[in-house]
XYZ file of C-alpha atoms in Angstrom:
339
model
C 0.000 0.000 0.000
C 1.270 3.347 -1.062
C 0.931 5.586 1.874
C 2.564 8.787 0.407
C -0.556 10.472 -0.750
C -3.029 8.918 2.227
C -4.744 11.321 4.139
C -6.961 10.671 7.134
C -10.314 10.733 5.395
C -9.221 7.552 3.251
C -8.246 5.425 5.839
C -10.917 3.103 7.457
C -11.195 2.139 11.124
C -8.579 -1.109 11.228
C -5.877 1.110 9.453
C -6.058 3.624 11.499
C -5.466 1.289 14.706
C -2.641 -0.441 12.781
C -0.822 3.200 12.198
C -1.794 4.022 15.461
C -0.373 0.713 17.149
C 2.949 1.601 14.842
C 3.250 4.794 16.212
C 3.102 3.832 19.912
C 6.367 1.227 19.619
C 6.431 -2.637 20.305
C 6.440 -2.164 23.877
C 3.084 -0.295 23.861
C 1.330 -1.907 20.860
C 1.930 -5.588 22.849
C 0.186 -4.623 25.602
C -2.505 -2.981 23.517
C -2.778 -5.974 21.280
C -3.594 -8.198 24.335
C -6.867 -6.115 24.989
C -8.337 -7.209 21.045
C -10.319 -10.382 20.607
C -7.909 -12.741 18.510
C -9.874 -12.044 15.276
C -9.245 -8.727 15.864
C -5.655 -9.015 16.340
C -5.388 -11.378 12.588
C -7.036 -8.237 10.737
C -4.905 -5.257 12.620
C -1.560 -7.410 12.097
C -2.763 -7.818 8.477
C -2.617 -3.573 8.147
C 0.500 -3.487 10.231
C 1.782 -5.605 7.553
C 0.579 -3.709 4.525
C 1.839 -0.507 5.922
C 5.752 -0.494 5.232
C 6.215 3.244 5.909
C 4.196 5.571 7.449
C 4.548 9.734 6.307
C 5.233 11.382 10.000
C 2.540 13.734 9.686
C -0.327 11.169 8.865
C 1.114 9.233 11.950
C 0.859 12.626 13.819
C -2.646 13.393 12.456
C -3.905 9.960 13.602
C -2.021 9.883 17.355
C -3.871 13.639 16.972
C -7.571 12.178 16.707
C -7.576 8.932 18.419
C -6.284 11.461 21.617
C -9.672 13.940 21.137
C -11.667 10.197 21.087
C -10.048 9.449 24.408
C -10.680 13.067 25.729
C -14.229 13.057 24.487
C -14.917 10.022 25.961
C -13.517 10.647 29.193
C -15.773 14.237 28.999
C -18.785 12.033 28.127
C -18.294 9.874 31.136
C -18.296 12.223 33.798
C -21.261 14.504 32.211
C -22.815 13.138 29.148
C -22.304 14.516 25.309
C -23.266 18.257 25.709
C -20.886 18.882 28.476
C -18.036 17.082 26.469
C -18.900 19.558 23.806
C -18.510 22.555 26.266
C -15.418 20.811 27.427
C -14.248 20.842 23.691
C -15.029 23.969 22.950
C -13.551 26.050 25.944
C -10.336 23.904 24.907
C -10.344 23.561 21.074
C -12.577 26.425 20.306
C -16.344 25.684 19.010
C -15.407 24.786 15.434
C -13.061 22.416 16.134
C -15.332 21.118 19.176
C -18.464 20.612 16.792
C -16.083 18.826 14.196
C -14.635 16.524 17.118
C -18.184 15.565 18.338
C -19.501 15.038 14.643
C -16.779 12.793 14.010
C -16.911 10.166 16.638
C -20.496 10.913 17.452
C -21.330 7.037 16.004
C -18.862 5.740 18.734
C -20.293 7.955 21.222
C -23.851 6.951 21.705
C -25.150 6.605 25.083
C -26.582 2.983 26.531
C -30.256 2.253 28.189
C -30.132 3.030 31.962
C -26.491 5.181 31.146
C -27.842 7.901 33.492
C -28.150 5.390 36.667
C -24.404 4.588 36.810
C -23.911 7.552 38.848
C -27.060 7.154 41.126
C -26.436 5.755 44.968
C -27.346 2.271 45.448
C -29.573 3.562 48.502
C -31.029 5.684 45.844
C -31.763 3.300 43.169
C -32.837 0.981 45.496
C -35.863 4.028 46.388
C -36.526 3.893 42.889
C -37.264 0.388 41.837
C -38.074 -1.210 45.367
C -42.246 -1.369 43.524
C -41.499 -2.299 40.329
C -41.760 -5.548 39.069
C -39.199 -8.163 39.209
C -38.763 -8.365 35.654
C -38.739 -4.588 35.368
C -35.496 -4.672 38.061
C -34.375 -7.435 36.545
C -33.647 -5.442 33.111
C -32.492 -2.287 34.888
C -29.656 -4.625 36.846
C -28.769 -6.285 33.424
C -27.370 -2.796 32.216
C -25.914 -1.643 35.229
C -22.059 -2.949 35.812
C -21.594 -5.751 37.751
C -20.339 -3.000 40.789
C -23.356 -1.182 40.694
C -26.113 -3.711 40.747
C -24.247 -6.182 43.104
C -25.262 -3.962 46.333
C -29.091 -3.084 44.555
C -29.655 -6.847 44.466
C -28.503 -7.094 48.034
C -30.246 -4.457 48.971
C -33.968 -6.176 47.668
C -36.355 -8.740 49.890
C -34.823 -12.286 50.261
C -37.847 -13.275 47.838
C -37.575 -10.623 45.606
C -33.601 -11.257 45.128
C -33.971 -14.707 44.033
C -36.581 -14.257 41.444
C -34.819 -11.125 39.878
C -31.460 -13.516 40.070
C -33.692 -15.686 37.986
C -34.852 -13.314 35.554
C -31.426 -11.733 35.215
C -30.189 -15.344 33.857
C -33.166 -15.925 31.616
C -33.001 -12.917 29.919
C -31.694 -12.486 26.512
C -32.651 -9.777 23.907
C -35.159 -6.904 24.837
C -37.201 -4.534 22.840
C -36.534 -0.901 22.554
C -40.251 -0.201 23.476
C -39.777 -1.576 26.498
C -36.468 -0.357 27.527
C -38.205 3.278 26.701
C -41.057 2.384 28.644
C -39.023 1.232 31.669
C -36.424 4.369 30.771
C -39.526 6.924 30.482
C -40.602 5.746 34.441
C -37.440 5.851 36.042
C -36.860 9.201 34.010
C -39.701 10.974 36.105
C -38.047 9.528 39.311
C -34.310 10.986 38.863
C -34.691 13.705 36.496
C -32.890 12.572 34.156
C -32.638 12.486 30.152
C -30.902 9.401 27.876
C -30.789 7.761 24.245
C -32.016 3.663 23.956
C -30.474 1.538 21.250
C -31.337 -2.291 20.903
C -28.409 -4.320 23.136
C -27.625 -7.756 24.245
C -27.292 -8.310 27.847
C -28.311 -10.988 31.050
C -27.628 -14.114 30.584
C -26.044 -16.377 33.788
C -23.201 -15.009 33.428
C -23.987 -11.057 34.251
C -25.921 -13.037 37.117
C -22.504 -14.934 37.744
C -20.853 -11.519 37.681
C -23.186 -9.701 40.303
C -23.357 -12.514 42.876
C -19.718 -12.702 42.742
C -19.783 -9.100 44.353
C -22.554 -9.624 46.550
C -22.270 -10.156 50.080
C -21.960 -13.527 51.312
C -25.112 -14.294 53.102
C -27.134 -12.653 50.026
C -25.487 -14.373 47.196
C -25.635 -17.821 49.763
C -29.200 -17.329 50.302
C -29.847 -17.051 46.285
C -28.301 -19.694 45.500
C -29.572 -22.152 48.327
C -33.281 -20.822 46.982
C -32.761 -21.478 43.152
C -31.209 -24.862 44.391
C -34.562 -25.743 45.452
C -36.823 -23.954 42.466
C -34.385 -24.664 39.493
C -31.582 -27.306 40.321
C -30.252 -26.650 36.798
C -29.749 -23.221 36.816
C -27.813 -23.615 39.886
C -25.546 -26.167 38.897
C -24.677 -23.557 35.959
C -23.882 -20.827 37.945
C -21.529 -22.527 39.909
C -19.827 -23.859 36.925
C -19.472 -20.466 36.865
C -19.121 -18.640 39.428
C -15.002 -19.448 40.540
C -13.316 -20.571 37.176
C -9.744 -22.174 37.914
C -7.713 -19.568 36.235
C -9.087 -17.137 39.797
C -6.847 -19.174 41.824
C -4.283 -16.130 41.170
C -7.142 -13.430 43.644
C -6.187 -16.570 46.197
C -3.634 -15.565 48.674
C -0.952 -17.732 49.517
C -1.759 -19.604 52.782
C -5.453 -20.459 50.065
C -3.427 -21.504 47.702
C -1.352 -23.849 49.809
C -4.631 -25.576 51.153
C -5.762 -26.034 47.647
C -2.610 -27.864 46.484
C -2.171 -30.002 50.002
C -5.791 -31.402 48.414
C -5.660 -31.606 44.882
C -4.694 -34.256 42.885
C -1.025 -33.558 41.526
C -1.880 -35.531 38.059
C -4.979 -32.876 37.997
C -3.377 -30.201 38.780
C 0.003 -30.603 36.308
C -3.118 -31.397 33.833
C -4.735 -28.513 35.058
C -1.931 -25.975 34.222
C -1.560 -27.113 30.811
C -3.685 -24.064 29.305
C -3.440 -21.607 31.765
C -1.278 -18.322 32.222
C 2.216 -17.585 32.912
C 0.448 -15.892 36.082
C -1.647 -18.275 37.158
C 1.175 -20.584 36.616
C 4.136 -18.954 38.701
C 1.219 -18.308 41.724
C 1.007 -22.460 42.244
C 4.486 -22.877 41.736
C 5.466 -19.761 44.200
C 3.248 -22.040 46.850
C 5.146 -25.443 46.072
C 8.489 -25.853 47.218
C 11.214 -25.713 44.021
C 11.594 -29.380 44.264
C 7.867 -30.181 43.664
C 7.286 -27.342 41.125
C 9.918 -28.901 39.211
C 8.662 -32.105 39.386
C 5.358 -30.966 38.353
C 6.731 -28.849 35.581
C 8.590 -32.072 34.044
C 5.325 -33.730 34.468
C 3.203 -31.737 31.966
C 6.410 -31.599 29.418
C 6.092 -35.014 29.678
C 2.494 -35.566 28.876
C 2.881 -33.653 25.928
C -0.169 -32.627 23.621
C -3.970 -33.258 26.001
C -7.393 -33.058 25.069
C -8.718 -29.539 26.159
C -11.572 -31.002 27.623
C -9.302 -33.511 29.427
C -7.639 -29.991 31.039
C -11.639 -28.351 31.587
C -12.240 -31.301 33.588
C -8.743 -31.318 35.616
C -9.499 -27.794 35.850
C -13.433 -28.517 37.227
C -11.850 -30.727 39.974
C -9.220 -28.310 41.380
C -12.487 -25.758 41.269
C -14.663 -28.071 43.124
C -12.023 -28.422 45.804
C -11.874 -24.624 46.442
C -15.889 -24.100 46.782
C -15.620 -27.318 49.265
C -12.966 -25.646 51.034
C -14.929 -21.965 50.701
C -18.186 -23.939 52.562
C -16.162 -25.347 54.862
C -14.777 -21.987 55.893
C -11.244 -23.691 55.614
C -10.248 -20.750 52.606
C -11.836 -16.935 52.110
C -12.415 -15.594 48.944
C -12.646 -11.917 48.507
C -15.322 -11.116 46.134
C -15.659 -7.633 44.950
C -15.008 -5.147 47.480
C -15.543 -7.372 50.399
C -12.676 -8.125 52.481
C -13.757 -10.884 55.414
C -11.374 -12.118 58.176
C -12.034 -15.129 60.356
């Protein structure tokens, strides 16, 4: 690809990144490369490869705009699009400001329920404690996992478990009734937003707010879907502590886990894990074991993934055992517990 005559304009999204990761240095573009799904990362390096030079003042012009994204998304963040503008414009002046907005304004959009994330929990909690379950259920779903873990802990012990419920049922919703539910809870706060048609629920944004919920509340949700759908619960344990969390373990967790597990499971285990999850069992082995379980997975060579899953399932099982048991603590969320 020629790139002496390029200017901005003619350049789509992907070669823009792939300038943009050039311009940063290997260092930088590594680390930055880690964040993209693997896809992703196949079509950037594909640019990266078609580039062979880049003119300095494209490269400047594109480090230039993908910095006003960054500033005019950290604007929109703490006050919404019209006070990024304002931002902008005291800045950049209102020409450039306007131009700035225009151009990223399809990146830009604001979510359903984007005005709550800045509401109390207390608050919200005021807000919805009427509505129906489903209609919490769909407000939690688009609220991060921090924000709706203390709302959900906050609700009835009956209400809890059948919004938990709801939350992993739900799939796709309408943009009628996200207005409808947006248009109520606009009267209540005062507040003003865009809808667009998303994706969201599911057991594992359940999986995500129990795992920051208190641990009597997300005990007693789990003990009552146990009883009113066995299936559901077994899923959201699958889910809820996967075996590459052993690194938020501390040590003295750690070493419980591994004076349990099965050393064949565990040096089957490792086989598709992390460097980091990696060097925290073998910090907690003496060097004489961790050797001897590092020869042992060079030696089995080339496994069945699902042959690791299930290695992996058994070293998880262990920990919840040991969590019940109150033999092991795991800190979930913000919650720090000592015994």
């Amino acid at each position: 690809m020629a790139q002496r005559d390029l200017m901005v304009a003619d350049l789509n999204g992907k070669q823009k990144v792939a300038i943009l990761i050039i311009s940063l240095g290997q260092q930088v573009a590594t680390k930055l490369l880690k964040l993209l799904a693997e896809e992703e990362i196949e079509e950037i390096t594909l640019e990266i490869a078609n580039f062979k030079k880049v003119d300095p003042a494209l490269q400047e012009e594109i480090l230039r705009e993908f910095y006003n994204f960054a500033v005019a998304q950290e604007y929109i963040m703490q006050g919404g699009v019209e006070y990024a503008r304002s931002v902008l414009e005291n800045a950049l002046g209102e020409s450039r400001a306007d131009e700035i907005i225009g151009r990223l304004s399809s990146f830009l959009r604001v979510t359903p329920f984007d005005f709550l994330k800045h509401t109390d929990a207390k608050q919200l909690l005021s807000f919805i404690q009427g509505e129906h379950p489903q209609t919490i259920a769909l407000i939690l779903c688009y609220l991060s996992p921090e924000d709706a873990a203390p709302v959900l802990g906050g609700l009835p012990p009956e209400v809890q478990v059948d919004v938990a419920r709801r939350i992993a049922s739900m799939d796709r919703t309408s943009p009628e009734v996200i207005r409808e539910v947006e248009r109520v809870l606009e009267q209540k706060v005062s507040a003003v937003m865009t809808t667009e048609i998303a994706q969201s629920g599911g057991v594992k944004n359940l999986v995500e707010v129990l795992n920051r919920v208190d641990r009597g509340t997300e005990k007693a949700i789990m003990e009552n879907l146990e009883d009113s759908d066995p299936e559901l619960a077994d899923e959201v344990k699958r889910l809820m502590f996967v075996f590459e969390d052993i690194k938020i373990l501390d040590d003295r967790a750690v070493q419980t886990v591994l004076g349990q597990a099965d050393k064949k499971d565990l040096a089957l285990a490792l086989k598709s894990v992390t460097d980091e999850v990696k060097e925290k069992i073998f910090r907690n082995m003496s060097k004489r074991a961790a050797g001897s379980m590092q020869e042992d997975m060079d030696f089995m060579g080339p496994v069945r993934l699902k042959d690791v899953e299930d290695a992996q399932q058994r070293v998880v099982n262990i920990i919840r055992r040991l969590e019940d048991s109150g033999e092991i603590i795991i800190e979930r969320g913000g919650e720090t517990a000592f015994v």
